[in-house]
Short mmCIF file of C-alpha atoms in Angstrom, two decimals:
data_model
loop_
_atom_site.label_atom_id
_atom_site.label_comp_id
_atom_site.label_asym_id
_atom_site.label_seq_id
_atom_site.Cartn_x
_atom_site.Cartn_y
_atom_site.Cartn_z
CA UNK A 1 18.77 -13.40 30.00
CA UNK A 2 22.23 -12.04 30.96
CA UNK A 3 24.65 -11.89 28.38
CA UNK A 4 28.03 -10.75 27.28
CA UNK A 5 28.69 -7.45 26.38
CA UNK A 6 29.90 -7.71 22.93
CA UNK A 7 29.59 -4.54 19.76
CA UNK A 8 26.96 -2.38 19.76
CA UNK A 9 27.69 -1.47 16.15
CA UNK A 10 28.56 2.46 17.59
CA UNK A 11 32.21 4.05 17.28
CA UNK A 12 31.77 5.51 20.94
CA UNK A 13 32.25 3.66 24.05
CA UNK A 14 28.88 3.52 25.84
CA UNK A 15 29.28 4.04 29.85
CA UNK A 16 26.04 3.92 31.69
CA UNK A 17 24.64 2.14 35.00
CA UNK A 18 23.89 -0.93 33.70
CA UNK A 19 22.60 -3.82 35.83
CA UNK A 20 24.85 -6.70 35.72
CA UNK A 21 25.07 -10.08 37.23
CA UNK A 22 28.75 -12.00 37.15
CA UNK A 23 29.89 -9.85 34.45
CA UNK A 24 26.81 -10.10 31.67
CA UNK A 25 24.44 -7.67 31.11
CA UNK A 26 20.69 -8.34 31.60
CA UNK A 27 18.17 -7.72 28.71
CA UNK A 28 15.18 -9.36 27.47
CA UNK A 29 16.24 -10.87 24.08
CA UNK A 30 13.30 -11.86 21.29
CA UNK A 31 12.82 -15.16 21.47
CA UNK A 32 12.51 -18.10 18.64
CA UNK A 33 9.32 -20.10 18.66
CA UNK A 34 9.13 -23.89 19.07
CA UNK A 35 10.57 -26.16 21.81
CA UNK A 36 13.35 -24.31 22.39
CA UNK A 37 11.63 -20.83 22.46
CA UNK A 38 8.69 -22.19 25.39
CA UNK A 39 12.22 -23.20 27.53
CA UNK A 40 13.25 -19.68 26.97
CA UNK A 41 9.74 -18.41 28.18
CA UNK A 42 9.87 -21.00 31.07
CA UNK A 43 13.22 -19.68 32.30
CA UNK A 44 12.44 -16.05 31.96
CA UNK A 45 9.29 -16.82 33.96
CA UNK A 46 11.48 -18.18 36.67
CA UNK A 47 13.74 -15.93 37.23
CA UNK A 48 11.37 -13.84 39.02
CA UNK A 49 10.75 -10.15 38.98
CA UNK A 50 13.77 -8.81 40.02
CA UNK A 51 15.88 -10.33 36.75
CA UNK A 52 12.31 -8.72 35.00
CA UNK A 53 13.43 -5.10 36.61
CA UNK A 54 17.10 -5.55 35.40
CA UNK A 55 15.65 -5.97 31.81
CA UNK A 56 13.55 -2.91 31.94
CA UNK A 57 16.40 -0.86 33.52
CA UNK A 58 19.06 -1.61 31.24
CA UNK A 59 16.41 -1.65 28.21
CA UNK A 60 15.59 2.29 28.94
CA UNK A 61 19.47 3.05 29.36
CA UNK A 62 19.71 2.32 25.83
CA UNK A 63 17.19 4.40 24.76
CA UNK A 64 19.16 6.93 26.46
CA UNK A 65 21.93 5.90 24.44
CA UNK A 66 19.88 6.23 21.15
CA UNK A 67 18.92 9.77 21.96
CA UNK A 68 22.45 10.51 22.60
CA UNK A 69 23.50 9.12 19.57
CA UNK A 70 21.17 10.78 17.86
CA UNK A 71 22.41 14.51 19.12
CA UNK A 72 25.65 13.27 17.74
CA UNK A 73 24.49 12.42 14.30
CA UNK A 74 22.19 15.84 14.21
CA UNK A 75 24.15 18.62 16.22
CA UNK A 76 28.16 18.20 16.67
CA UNK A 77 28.99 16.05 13.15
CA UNK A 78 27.66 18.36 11.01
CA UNK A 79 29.41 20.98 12.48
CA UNK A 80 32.39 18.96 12.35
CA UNK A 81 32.15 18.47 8.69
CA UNK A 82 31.00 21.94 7.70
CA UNK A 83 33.45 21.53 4.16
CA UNK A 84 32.34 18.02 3.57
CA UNK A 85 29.32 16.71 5.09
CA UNK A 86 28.32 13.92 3.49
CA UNK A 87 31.48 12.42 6.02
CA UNK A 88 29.39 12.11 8.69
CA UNK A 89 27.68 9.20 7.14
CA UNK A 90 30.54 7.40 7.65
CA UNK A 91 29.42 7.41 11.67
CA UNK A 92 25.49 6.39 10.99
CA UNK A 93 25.60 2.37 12.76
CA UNK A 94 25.42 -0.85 10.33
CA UNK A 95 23.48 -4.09 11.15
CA UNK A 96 25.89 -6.20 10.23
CA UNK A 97 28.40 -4.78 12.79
CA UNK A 98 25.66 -5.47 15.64
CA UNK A 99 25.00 -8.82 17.52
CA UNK A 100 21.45 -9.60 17.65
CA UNK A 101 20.23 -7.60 20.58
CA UNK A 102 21.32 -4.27 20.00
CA UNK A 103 19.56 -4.39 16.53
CA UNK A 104 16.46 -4.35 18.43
CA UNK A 105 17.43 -2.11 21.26
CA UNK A 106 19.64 0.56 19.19
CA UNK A 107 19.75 0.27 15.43
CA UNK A 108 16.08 0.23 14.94
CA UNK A 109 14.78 3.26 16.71
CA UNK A 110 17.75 4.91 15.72
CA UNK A 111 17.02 4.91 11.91
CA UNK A 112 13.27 5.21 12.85
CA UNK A 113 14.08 8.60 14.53
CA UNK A 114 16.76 9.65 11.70
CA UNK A 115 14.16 8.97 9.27
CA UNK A 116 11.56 11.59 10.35
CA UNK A 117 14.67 14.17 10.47
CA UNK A 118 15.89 16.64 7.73
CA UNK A 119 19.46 15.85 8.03
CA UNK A 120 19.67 13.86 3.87
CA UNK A 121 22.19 15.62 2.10
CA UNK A 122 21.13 16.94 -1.44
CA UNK A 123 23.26 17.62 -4.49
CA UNK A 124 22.66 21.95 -3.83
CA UNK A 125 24.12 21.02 -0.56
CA UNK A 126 21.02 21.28 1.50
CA UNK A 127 19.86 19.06 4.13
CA UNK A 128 16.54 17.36 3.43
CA UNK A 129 13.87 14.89 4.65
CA UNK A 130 13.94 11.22 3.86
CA UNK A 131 10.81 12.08 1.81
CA UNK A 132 12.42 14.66 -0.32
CA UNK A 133 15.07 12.68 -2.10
CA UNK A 134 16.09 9.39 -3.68
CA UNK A 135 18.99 7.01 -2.76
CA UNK A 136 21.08 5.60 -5.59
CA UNK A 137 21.54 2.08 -6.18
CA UNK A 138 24.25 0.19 -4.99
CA UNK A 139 27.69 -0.58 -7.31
CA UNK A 140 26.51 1.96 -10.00
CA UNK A 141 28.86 3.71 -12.50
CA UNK A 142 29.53 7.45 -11.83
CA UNK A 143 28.32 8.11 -15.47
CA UNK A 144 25.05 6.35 -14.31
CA UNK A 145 25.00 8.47 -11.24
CA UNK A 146 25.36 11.86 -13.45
CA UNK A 147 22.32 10.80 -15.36
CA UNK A 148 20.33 9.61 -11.46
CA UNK A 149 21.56 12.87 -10.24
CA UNK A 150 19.61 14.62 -13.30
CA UNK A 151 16.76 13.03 -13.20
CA UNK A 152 16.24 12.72 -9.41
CA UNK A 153 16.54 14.99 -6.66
CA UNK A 154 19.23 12.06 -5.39
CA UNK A 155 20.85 12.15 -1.91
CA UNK A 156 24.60 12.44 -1.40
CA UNK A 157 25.14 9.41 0.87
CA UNK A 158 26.01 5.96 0.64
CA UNK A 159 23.44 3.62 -1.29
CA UNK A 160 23.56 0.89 1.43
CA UNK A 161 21.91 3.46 3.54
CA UNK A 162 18.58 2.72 2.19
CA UNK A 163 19.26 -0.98 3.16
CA UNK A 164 19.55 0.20 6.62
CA UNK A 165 16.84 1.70 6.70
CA UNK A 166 14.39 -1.19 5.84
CA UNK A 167 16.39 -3.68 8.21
CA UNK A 168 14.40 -0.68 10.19
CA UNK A 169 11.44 -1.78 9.49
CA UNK A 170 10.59 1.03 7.14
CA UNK A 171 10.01 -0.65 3.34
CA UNK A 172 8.90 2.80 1.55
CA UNK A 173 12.40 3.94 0.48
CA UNK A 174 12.56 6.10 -2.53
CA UNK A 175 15.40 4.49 -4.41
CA UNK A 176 16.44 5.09 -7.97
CA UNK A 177 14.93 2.08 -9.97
CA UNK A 178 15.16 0.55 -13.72
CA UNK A 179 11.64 1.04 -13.59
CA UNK A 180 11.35 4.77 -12.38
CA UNK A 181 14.40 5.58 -15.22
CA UNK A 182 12.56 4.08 -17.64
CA UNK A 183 9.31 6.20 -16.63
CA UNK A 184 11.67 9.14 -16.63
CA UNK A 185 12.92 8.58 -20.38
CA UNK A 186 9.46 8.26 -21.83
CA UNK A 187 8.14 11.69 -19.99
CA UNK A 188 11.27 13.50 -21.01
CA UNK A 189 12.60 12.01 -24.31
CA UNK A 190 15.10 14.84 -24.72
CA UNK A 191 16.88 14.95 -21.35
CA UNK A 192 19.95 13.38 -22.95
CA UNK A 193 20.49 16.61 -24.55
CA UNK A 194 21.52 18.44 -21.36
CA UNK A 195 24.00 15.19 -20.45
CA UNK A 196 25.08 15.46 -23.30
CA UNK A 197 26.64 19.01 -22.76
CA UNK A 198 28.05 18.03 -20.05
CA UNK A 199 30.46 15.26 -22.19
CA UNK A 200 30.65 18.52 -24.38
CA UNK A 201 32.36 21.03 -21.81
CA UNK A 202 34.23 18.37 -20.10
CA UNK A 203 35.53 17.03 -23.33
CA UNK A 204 38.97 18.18 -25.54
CA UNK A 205 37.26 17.25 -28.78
CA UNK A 206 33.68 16.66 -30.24
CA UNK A 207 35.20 13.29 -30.83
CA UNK A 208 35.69 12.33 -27.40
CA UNK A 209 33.02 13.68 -26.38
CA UNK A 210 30.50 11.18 -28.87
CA UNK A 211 32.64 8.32 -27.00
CA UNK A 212 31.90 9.12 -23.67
CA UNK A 213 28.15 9.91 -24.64
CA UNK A 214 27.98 6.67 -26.64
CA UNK A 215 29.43 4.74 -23.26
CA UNK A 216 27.14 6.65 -20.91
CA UNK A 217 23.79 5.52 -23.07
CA UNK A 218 25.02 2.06 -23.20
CA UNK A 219 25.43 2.10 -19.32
CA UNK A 220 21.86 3.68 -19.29
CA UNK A 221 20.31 0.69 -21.32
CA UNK A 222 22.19 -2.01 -19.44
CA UNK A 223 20.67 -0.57 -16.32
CA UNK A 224 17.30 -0.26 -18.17
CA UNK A 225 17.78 -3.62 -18.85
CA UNK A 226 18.82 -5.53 -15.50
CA UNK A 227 15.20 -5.90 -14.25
CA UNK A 228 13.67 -7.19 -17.28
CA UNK A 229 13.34 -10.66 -18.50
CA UNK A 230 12.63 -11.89 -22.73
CA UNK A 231 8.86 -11.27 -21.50
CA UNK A 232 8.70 -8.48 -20.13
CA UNK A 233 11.16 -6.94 -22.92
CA UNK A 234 7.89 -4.39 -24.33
CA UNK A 235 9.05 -2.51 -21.75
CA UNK A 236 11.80 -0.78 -23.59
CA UNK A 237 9.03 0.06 -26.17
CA UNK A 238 9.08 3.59 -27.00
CA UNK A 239 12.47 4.57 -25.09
CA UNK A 240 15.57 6.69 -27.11
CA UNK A 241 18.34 4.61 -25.96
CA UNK A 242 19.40 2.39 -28.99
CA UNK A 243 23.14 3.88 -30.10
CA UNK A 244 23.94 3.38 -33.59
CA UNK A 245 26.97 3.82 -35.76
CA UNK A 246 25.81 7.11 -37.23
CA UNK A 247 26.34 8.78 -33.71
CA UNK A 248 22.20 8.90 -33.59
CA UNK A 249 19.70 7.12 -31.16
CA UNK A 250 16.95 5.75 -32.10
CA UNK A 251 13.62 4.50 -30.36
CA UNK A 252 12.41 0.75 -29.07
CA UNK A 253 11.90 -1.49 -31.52
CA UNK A 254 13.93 -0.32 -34.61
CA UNK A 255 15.17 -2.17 -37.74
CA UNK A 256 19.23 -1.23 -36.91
CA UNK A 257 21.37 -4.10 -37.79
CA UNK A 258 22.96 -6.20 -34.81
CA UNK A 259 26.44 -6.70 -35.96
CA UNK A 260 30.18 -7.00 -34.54
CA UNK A 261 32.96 -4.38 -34.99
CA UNK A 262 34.20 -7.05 -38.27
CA UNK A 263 30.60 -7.11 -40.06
CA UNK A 264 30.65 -2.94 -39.71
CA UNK A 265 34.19 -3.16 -41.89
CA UNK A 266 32.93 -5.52 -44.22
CA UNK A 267 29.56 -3.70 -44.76
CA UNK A 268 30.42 -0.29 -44.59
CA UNK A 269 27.29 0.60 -46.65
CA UNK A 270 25.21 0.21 -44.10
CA UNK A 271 27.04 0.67 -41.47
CA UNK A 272 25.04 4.19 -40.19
CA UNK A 273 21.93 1.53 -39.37
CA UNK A 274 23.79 -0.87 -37.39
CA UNK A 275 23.94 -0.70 -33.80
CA UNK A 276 27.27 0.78 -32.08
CA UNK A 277 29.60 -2.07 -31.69
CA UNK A 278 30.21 -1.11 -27.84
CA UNK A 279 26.45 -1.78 -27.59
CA UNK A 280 27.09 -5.34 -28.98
CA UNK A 281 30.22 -6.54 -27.35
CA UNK A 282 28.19 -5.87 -24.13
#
């Protein structure tokens, strides 16, 4: 079918010799199933070999474009952005700035191809292989990112990259997960300790610093929490991540008291065993 040129979902303007017939440009679309998708067949069938030829043409002119693209993405950009590379992500294509076709024609093989190459930008600012990192979840808290980045070998590029690439076709992603943090936590019960420094050197007091730690667990067991359900709670079951008022934390399940920021004032006595009131007003 011939049809309008319209975004290929790349910042460049693509100029090649493509074959065109009153202003559309011919490719071979996929086609729905059904009535509708047998008419499809029916016309394609029709329009002979030489409509056939145009499709093939233009088809491999895009795969020129792709490889192209791709010497962009791998050679110039990250020359370009020697001080800051994780910028060139900004340039990588997005289905949802594609119409249908080029999907199939430039967005797949594209990621397909970027995914075998070591161009994934790692905290030490190397450049790795899709296989050597992890991508971090979407709308996550930068304290929540300080702990993925400690845990995780995590790559320095947008999270919605890792939807991109399993619009792809490619489904093993190696994303940071409630799951995988939780499996972190129980192997290495003390690597709070080391985040924990960090609050330390970055903070003015010990004070503020006990805040910001007592915020960044509570972030950590929300996120530990968004995957579960009231049956699948055991989970948590052995995991340091349950603040308390005494500035301690202690392990899944526990006897600490559930209570708001009034029943702490009232019951000061045992207020050391009750869980932090920022963990409760959550």
């Amino acid at each position: 079918a011939f049809q309008k040129v319209s975004h290929t979902g790349l910042p460049v303007h693509v100029n090649a010799w493509f074959e065109v017939k009153n202003g559309l440009v011919g490719w071979e679309t996929e086609r729905e199933g059904g009535r509708e998708g047998e008419r499809e067949r029916e016309s394609a069938r029709a329009s002979g070999a030489e409509e056939q030829a145009c499709h093939e043409w233009n088809r491999e002119l895009f795969g020129c474009v792709v490889d192209c693209y791709l010497d962009l993405l791998t050679t110039a950009l990250p020359q370009v952005f020697v001080q800051d590379p994780s910028l060139m992500y900004n340039f990588w294509p997005k289905t949802a700035d594609m119409d249908g076709a080029f999907r199939t024609l430039v967005h797949r093989p594209l990621f397909l191809e970027l995914a075998k190459m070591q161009i994934f930008l790692l905290p030490n600012g190397q450049m790795a292989k899709m296989t050597a990192g992890v991508f971090r979840p979407d709308a996550t808290s930068e304290s929540l990112n300080l702990l993925f980045r400690h845990m995780f070998p995590m790559f320095i590029c947008p999270a919605a990259l890792a939807d991109e690439f399993r619009a792809a076709g490619l489904h093993e992603v190696s994303e940071v997960s409630p799951d995988r943090v939780r499996q972190r936590l129980r192997k290495d019960p003390k690597c709070f300790e080391g985040i924990y420094a960090t609050f330390t050197r970055s903070s003015q007091t010990q004070g503020e610093a006990r805040d910001k730690f007592t915020s960044f667990v509570i972030d950590t067991l929300e996120f530990c929490l968004s995957d579960l359900s009231a049956q699948s709670f055991l989970q948590l079951h052995g995991l340091r991540l349950l603040p308390v008022t005494g500035g301690q934390l202690v392990t899944f399940p526990s006897e600490a008291i559930v209570a708001r920021e009034l029943e702490h004032k009232l019951l000061p006595a045992f207020r050391d065993n009750m869980v932090h009131a920022k963990c409760v007003e959550r």
